Tab-separated table of C-alpha atoms (C1' of nucleotides) and ligand atoms in Angstrom:
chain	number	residue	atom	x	y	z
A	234	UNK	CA	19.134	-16.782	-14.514
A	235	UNK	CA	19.840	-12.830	-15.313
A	236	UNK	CA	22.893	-12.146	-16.203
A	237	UNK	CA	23.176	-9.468	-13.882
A	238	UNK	CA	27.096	-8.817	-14.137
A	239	UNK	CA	26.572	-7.206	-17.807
A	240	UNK	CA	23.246	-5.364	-16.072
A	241	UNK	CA	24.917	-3.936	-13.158
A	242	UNK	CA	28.221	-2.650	-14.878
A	243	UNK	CA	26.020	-0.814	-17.205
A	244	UNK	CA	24.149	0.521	-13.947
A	245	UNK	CA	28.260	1.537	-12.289
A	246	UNK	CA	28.847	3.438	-15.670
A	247	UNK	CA	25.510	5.596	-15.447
A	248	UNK	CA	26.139	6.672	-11.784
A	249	UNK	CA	29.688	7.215	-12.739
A	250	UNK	CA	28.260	9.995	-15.566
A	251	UNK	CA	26.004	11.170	-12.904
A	252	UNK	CA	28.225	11.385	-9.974
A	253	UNK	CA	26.820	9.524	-7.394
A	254	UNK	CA	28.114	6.248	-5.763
A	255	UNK	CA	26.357	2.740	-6.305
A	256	UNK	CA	27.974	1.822	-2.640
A	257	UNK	CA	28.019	-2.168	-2.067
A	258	UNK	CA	24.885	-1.845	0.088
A	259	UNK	CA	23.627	-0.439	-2.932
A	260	UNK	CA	24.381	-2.585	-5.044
A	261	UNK	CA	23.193	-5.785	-2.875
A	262	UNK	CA	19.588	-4.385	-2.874
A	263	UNK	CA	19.846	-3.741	-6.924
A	264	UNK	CA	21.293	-7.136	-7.284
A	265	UNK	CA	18.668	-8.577	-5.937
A	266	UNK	CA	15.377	-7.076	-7.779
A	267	UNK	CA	17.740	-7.818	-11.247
A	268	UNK	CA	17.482	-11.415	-10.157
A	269	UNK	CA	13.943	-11.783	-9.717
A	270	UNK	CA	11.338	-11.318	-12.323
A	271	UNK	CA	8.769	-10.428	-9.183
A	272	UNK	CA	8.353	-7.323	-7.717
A	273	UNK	CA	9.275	-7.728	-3.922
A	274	UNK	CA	8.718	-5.952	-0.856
A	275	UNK	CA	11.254	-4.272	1.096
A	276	UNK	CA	11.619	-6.261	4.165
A	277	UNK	CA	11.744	-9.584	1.778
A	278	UNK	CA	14.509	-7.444	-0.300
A	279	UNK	CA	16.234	-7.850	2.993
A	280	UNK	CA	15.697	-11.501	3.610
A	281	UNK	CA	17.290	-12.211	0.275
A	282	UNK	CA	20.146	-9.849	1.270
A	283	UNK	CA	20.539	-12.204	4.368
A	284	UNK	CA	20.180	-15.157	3.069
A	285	UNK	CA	23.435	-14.396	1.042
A	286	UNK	CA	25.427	-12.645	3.698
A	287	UNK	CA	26.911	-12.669	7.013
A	288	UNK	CA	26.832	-8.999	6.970
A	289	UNK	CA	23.146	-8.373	7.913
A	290	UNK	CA	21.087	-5.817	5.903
A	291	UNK	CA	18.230	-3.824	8.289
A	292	UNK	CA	15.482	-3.137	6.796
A	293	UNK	CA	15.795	0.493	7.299
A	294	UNK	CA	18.804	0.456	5.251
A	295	UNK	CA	16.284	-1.408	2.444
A	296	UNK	CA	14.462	1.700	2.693
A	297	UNK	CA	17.055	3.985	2.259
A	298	UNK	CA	18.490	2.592	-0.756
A	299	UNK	CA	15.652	1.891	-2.298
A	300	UNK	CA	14.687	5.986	-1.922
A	301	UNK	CA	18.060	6.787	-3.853
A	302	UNK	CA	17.571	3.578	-6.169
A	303	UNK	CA	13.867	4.823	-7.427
A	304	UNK	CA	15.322	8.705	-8.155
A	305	UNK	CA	17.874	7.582	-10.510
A	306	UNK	CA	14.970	5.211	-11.752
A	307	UNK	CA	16.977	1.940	-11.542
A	308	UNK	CA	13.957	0.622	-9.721
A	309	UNK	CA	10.458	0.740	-9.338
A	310	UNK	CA	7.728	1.147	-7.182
A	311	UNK	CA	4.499	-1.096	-7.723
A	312	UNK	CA	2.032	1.288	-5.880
A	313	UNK	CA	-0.759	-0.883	-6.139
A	314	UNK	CA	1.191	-4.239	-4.005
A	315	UNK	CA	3.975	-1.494	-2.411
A	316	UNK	CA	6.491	-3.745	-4.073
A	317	UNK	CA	9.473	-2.765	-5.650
A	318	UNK	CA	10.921	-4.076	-9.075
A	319	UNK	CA	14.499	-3.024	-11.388
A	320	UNK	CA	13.839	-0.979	-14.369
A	321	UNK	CA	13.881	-3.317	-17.366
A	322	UNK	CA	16.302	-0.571	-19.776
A	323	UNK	CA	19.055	-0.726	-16.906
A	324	UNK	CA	21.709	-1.796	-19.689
A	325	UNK	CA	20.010	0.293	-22.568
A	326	UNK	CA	20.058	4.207	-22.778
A	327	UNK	CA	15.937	4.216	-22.852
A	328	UNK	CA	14.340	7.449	-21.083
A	329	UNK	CA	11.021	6.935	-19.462
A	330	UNK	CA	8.890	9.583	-17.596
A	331	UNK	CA	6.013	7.193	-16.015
A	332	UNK	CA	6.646	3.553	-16.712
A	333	UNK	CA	3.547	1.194	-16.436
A	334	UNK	CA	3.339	-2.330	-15.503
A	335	UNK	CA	1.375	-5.236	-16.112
A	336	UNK	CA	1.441	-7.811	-13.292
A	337	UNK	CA	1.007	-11.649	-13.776
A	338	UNK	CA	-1.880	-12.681	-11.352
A	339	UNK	CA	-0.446	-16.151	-11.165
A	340	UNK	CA	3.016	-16.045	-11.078
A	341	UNK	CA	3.115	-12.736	-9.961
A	342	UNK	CA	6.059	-11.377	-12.555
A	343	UNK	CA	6.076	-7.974	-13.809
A	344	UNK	CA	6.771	-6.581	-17.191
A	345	UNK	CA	7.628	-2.990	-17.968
A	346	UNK	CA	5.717	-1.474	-20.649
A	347	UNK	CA	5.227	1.443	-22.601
A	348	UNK	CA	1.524	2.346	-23.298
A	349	UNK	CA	0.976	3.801	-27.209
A	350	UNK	CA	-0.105	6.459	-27.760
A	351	UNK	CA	-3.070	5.520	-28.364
A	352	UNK	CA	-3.632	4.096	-25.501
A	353	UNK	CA	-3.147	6.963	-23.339
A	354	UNK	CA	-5.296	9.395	-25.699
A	355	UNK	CA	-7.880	6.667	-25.126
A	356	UNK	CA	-7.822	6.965	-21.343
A	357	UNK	CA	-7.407	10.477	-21.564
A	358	UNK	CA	-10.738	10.824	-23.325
A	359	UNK	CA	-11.884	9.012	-20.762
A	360	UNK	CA	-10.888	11.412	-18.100
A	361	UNK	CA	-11.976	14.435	-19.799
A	362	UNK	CA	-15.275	13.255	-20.345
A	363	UNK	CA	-15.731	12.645	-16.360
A	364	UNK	CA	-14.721	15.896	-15.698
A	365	UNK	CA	-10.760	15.431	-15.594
A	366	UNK	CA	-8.428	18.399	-17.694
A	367	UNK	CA	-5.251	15.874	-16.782
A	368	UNK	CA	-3.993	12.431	-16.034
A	369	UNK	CA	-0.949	11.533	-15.421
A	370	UNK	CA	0.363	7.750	-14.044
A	371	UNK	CA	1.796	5.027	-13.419
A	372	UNK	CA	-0.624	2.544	-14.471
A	373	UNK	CA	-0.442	-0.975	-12.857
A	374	UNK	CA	-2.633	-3.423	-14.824
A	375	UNK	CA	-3.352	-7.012	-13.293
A	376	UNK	CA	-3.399	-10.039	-15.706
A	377	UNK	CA	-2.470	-13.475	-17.075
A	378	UNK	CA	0.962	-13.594	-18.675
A	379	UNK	CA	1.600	-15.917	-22.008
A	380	UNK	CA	3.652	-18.414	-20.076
A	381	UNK	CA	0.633	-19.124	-17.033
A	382	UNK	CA	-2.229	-19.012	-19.747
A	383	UNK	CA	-0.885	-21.827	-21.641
A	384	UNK	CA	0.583	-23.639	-18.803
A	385	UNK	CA	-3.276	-24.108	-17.184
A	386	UNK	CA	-4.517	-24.677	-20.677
B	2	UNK	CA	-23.978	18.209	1.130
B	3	UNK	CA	-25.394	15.121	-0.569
B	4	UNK	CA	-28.699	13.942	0.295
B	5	UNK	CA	-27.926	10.585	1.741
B	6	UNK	CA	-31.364	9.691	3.086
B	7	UNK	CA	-32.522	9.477	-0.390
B	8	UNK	CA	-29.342	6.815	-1.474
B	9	UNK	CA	-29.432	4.839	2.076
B	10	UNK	CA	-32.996	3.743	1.187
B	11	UNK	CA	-31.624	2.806	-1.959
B	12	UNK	CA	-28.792	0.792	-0.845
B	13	UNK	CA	-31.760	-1.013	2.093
B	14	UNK	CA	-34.009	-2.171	-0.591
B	15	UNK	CA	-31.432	-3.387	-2.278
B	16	UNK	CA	-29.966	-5.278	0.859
B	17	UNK	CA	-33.868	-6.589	1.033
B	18	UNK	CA	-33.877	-8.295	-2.092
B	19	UNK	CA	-29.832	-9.724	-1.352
B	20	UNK	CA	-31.432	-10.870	1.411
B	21	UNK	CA	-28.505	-9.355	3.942
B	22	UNK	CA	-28.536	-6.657	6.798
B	23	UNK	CA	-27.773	-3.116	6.468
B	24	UNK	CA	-26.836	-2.907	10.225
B	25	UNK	CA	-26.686	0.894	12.184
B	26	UNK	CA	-23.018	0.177	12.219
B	27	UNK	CA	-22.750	-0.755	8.406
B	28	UNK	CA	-25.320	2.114	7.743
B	29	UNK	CA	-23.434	4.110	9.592
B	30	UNK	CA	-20.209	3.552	8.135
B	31	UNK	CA	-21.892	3.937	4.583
B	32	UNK	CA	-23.313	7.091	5.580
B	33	UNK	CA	-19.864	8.371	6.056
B	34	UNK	CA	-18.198	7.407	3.542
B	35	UNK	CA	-21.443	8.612	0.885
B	36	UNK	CA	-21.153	12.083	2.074
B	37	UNK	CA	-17.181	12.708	1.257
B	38	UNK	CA	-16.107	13.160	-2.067
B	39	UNK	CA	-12.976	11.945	-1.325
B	40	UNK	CA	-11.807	8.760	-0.145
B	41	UNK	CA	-10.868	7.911	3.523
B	42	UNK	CA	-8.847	5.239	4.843
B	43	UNK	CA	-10.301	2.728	7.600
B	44	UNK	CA	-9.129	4.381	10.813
B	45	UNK	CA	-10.383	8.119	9.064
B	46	UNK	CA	-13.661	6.240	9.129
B	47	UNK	CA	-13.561	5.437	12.663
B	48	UNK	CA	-12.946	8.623	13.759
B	49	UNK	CA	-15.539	10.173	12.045
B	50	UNK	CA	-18.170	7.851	13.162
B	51	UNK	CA	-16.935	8.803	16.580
B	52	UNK	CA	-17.153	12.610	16.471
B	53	UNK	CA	-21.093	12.204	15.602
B	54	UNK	CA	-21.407	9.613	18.122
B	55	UNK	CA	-21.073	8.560	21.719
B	56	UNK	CA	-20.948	4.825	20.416
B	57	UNK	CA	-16.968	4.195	19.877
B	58	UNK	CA	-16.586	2.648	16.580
B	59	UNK	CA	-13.731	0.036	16.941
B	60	UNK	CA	-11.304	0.062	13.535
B	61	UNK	CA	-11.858	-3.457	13.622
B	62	UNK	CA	-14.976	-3.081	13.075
B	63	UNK	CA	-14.539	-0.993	10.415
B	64	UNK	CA	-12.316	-3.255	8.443
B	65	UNK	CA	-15.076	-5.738	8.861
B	66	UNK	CA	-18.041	-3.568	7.547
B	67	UNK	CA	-15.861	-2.256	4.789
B	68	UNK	CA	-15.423	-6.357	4.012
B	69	UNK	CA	-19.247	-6.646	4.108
B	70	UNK	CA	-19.564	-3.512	2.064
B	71	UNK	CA	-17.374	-4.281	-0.566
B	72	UNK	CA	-18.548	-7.951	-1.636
B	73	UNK	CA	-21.909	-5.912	-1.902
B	74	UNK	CA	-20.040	-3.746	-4.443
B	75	UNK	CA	-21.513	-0.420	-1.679
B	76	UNK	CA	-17.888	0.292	-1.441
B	77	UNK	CA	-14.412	0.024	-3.283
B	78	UNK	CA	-11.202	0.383	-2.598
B	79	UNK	CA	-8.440	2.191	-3.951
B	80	UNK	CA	-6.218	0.096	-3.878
B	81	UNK	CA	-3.024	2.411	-4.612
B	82	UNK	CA	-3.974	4.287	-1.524
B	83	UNK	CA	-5.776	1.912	0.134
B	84	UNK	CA	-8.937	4.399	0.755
B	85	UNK	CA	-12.573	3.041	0.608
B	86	UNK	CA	-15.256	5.228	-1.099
B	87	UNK	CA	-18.706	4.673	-1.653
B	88	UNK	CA	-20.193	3.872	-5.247
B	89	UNK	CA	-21.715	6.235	-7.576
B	90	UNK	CA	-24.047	3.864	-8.600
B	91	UNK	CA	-25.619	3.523	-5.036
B	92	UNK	CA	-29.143	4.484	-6.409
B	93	UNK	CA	-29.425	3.288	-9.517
B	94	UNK	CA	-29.915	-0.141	-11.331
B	95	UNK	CA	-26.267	0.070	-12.973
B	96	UNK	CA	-23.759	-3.125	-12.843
B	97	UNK	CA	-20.301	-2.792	-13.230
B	98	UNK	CA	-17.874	-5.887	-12.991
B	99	UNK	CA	-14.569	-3.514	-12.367
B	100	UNK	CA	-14.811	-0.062	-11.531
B	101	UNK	CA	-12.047	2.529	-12.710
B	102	UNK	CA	-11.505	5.727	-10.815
B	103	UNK	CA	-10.065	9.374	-11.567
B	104	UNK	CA	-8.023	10.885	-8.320
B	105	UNK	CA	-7.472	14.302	-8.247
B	106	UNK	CA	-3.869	14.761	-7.068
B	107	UNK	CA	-5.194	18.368	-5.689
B	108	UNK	CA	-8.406	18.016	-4.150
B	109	UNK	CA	-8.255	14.461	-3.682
B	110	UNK	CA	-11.648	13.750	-4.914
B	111	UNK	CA	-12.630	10.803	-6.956
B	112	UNK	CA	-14.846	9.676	-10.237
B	113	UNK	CA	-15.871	6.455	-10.505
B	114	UNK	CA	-15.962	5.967	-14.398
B	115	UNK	CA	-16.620	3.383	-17.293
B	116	UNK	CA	-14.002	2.818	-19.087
B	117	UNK	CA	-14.986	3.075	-23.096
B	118	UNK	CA	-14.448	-0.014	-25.141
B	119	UNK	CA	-11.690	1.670	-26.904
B	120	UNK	CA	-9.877	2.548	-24.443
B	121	UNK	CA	-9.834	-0.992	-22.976
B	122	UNK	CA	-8.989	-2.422	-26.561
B	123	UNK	CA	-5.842	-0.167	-26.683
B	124	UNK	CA	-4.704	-1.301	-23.376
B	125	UNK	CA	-5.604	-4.813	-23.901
B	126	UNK	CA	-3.603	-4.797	-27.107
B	127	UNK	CA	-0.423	-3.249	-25.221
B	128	UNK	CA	-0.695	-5.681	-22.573
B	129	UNK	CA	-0.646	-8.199	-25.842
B	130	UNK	CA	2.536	-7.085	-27.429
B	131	UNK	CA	4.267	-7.614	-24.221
B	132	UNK	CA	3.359	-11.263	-23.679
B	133	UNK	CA	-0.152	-10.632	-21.675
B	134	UNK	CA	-3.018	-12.283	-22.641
B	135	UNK	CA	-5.491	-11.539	-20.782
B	136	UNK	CA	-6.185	-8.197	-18.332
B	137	UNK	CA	-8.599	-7.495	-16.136
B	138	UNK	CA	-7.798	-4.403	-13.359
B	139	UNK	CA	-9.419	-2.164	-11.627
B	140	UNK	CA	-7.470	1.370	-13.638
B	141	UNK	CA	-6.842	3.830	-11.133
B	142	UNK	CA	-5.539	6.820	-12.760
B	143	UNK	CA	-4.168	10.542	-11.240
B	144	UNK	CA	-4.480	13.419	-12.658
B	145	UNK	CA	-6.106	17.207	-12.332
B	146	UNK	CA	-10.029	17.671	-12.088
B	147	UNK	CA	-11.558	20.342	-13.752
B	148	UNK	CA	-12.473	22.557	-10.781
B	149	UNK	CA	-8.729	22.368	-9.505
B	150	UNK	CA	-7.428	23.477	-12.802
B	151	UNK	CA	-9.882	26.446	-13.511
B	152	UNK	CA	-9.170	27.020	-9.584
B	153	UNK	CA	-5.177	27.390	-10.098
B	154	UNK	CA	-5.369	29.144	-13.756
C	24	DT	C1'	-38.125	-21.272	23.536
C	25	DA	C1'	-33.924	-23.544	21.857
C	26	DA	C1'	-30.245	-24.017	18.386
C	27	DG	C1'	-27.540	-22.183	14.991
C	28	DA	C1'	-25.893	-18.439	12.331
C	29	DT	C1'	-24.518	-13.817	11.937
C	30	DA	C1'	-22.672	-9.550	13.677
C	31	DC	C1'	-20.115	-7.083	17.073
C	32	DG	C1'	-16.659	-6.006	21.053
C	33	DA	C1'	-12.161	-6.410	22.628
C	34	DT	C1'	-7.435	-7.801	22.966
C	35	DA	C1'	-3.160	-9.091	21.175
C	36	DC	C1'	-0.021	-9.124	17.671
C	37	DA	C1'	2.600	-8.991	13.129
C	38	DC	C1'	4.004	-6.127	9.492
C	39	DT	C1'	5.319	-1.857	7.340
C	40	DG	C1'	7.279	2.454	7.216
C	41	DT	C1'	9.301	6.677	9.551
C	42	DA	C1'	12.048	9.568	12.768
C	43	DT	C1'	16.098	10.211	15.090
C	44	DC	C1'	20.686	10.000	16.554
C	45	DA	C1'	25.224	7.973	16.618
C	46	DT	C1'	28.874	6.013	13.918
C	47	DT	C1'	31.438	5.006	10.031
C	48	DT	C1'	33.055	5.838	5.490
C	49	DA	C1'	34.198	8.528	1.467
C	50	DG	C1'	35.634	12.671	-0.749
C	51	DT	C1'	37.866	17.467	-0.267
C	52	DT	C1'	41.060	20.827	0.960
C	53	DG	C1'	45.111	22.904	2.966
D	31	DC	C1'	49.305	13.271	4.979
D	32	DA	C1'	46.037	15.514	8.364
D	33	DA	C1'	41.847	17.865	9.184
D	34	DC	C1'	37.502	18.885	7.688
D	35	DT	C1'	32.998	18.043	5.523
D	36	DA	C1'	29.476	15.482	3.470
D	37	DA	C1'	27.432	11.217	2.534
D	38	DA	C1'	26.148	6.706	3.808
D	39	DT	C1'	25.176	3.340	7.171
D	40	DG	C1'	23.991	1.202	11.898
D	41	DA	C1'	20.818	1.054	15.510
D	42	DT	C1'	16.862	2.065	18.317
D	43	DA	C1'	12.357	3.595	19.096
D	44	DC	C1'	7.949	4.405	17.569
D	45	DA	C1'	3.490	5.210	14.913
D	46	DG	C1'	0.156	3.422	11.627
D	47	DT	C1'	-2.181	-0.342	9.477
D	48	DG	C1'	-4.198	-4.644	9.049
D	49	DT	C1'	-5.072	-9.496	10.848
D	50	DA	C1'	-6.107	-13.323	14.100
D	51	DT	C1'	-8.707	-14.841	17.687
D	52	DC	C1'	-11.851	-15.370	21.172
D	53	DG	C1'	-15.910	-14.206	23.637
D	54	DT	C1'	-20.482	-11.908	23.611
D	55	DA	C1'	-24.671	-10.231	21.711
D	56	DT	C1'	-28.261	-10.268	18.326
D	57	DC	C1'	-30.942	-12.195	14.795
D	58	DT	C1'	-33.174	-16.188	12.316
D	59	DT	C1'	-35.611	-20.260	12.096
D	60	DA	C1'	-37.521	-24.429	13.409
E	644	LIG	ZN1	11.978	1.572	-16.033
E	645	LIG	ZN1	2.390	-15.610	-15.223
E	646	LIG	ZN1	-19.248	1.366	-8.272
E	647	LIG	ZN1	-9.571	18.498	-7.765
DNA sequence: TAAGATACGATACACTGTATCATTTAGTTG
DNA sequence: CAACTAAATGATACAGTGTATCGTATCTTA
């Protein structure tokens, strides 16, 4: 279980620096992708929000808050599944431009990583060589985490 | 305009020795999606096999044939934006177990390339330090061809 | 030709995301 | 505090995408 009380204050202080308003709504939605390891889509962000509430959550709302939620990069979108995730540095002061993922094909969690450098030269010899001057993404990389490889050992 | 007389025979010998059919309708969805550098989503499929047609292609149909099309390995998806496009390799004796891709953010077009070794060992060995052991992903990475870039210097 | 398998046509439907407008709430100013 | 303004939310309708299902047609094979 995420300690998500520690996570989310840190969250309040960074909207307080940049003005904006982490509403309860807000909030809700956050406190939910901080609590699951998954990456979740946005109408079953809203059946969590039910599940917990009398006050219902639309999914439209979902939408909306996830829009604002993404440009202050608490959250993230997994383009790939069109699944949505919390950034992992929500408590730290670590600046990412793209973030990449790699996704657990069996228990479907999601870590946050940052490629090396070397790494990206590598694909970006790649591109060049097919004819590309640029790249420039958000790579989402399917695998087997630690915890599933040993557990079908 | 490529010359997809030449690349359709290909692909029917090959469906010869598979043993399968290369139906009008899967031909003709091929056909389509072999002439356009780009790639096209199911229903942009359907309506082009209708405008050079009197015979109403159904989406359904589509989505079927692109099924069909891709355990044959004629066709893969993107699956960030869910757009089918023909392989490169249509004509040729080359296997490849998971394709990457280049998309041009500008002109939309896509490479199909092979990733080199090195570039799969740095990634691997990311995906390592953060608790993945194994990957194994079809890369699909943005970024600026050379003809766009020379086009907007 | 008859039987079975494969491919296709057609309809209905669930899911996802957007557009729009009304309403409420939160800040701002006099 | 009252009035105003902007932001956020509620609510409805709708378009796009993909699936499920059933019936029909076509091909294969004995
Ligand atoms: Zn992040
Ligand atoms: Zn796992
Ligand atoms: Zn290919
Ligand atoms: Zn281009």
């Amino acid at each position: 279980m995420v300690n998500s009380k520690n996570i989310l204050s840190s969250v309040e202080e960074k909207c307080v620096e940049r003005g904006i308003r982490l509403t309860p709504r807000r909030r809700q939605v956050l406190d939910v992708l901080v609590q699951e390891e998954a990456a979740l889509s946005a109408y079953e962000i809203a059946q969590r929000c039910n599940a917990d509430s009398d006050n219902p959550m639309p999914a439209m709302s979902v939408y909306r808050i996830l829009d604002f939620l993404q440009e202050q990069q608490f959250v993230h979108r997994l383009e790939t599944a069109n699944k949505y995730i919390s950034c992992s540095h929500l408590s730290c002061a670590h600046e990412h431009l793209q973030p990449q993922f790699l996704i657990c094909n069996s228990c479907r969690r999601v870590e946050e990583i940052d490629l090396s450098s070397s790494a990206v030269a590598a694909m970006a010899s790649a591109a060049s060589a097919a004819g590309f001057a640029s790249i420039s993404s958000q790579l989402e990389v399917n695998g087997l985490c630690d915890r599933c490889v040993h557990a079908n050992a």
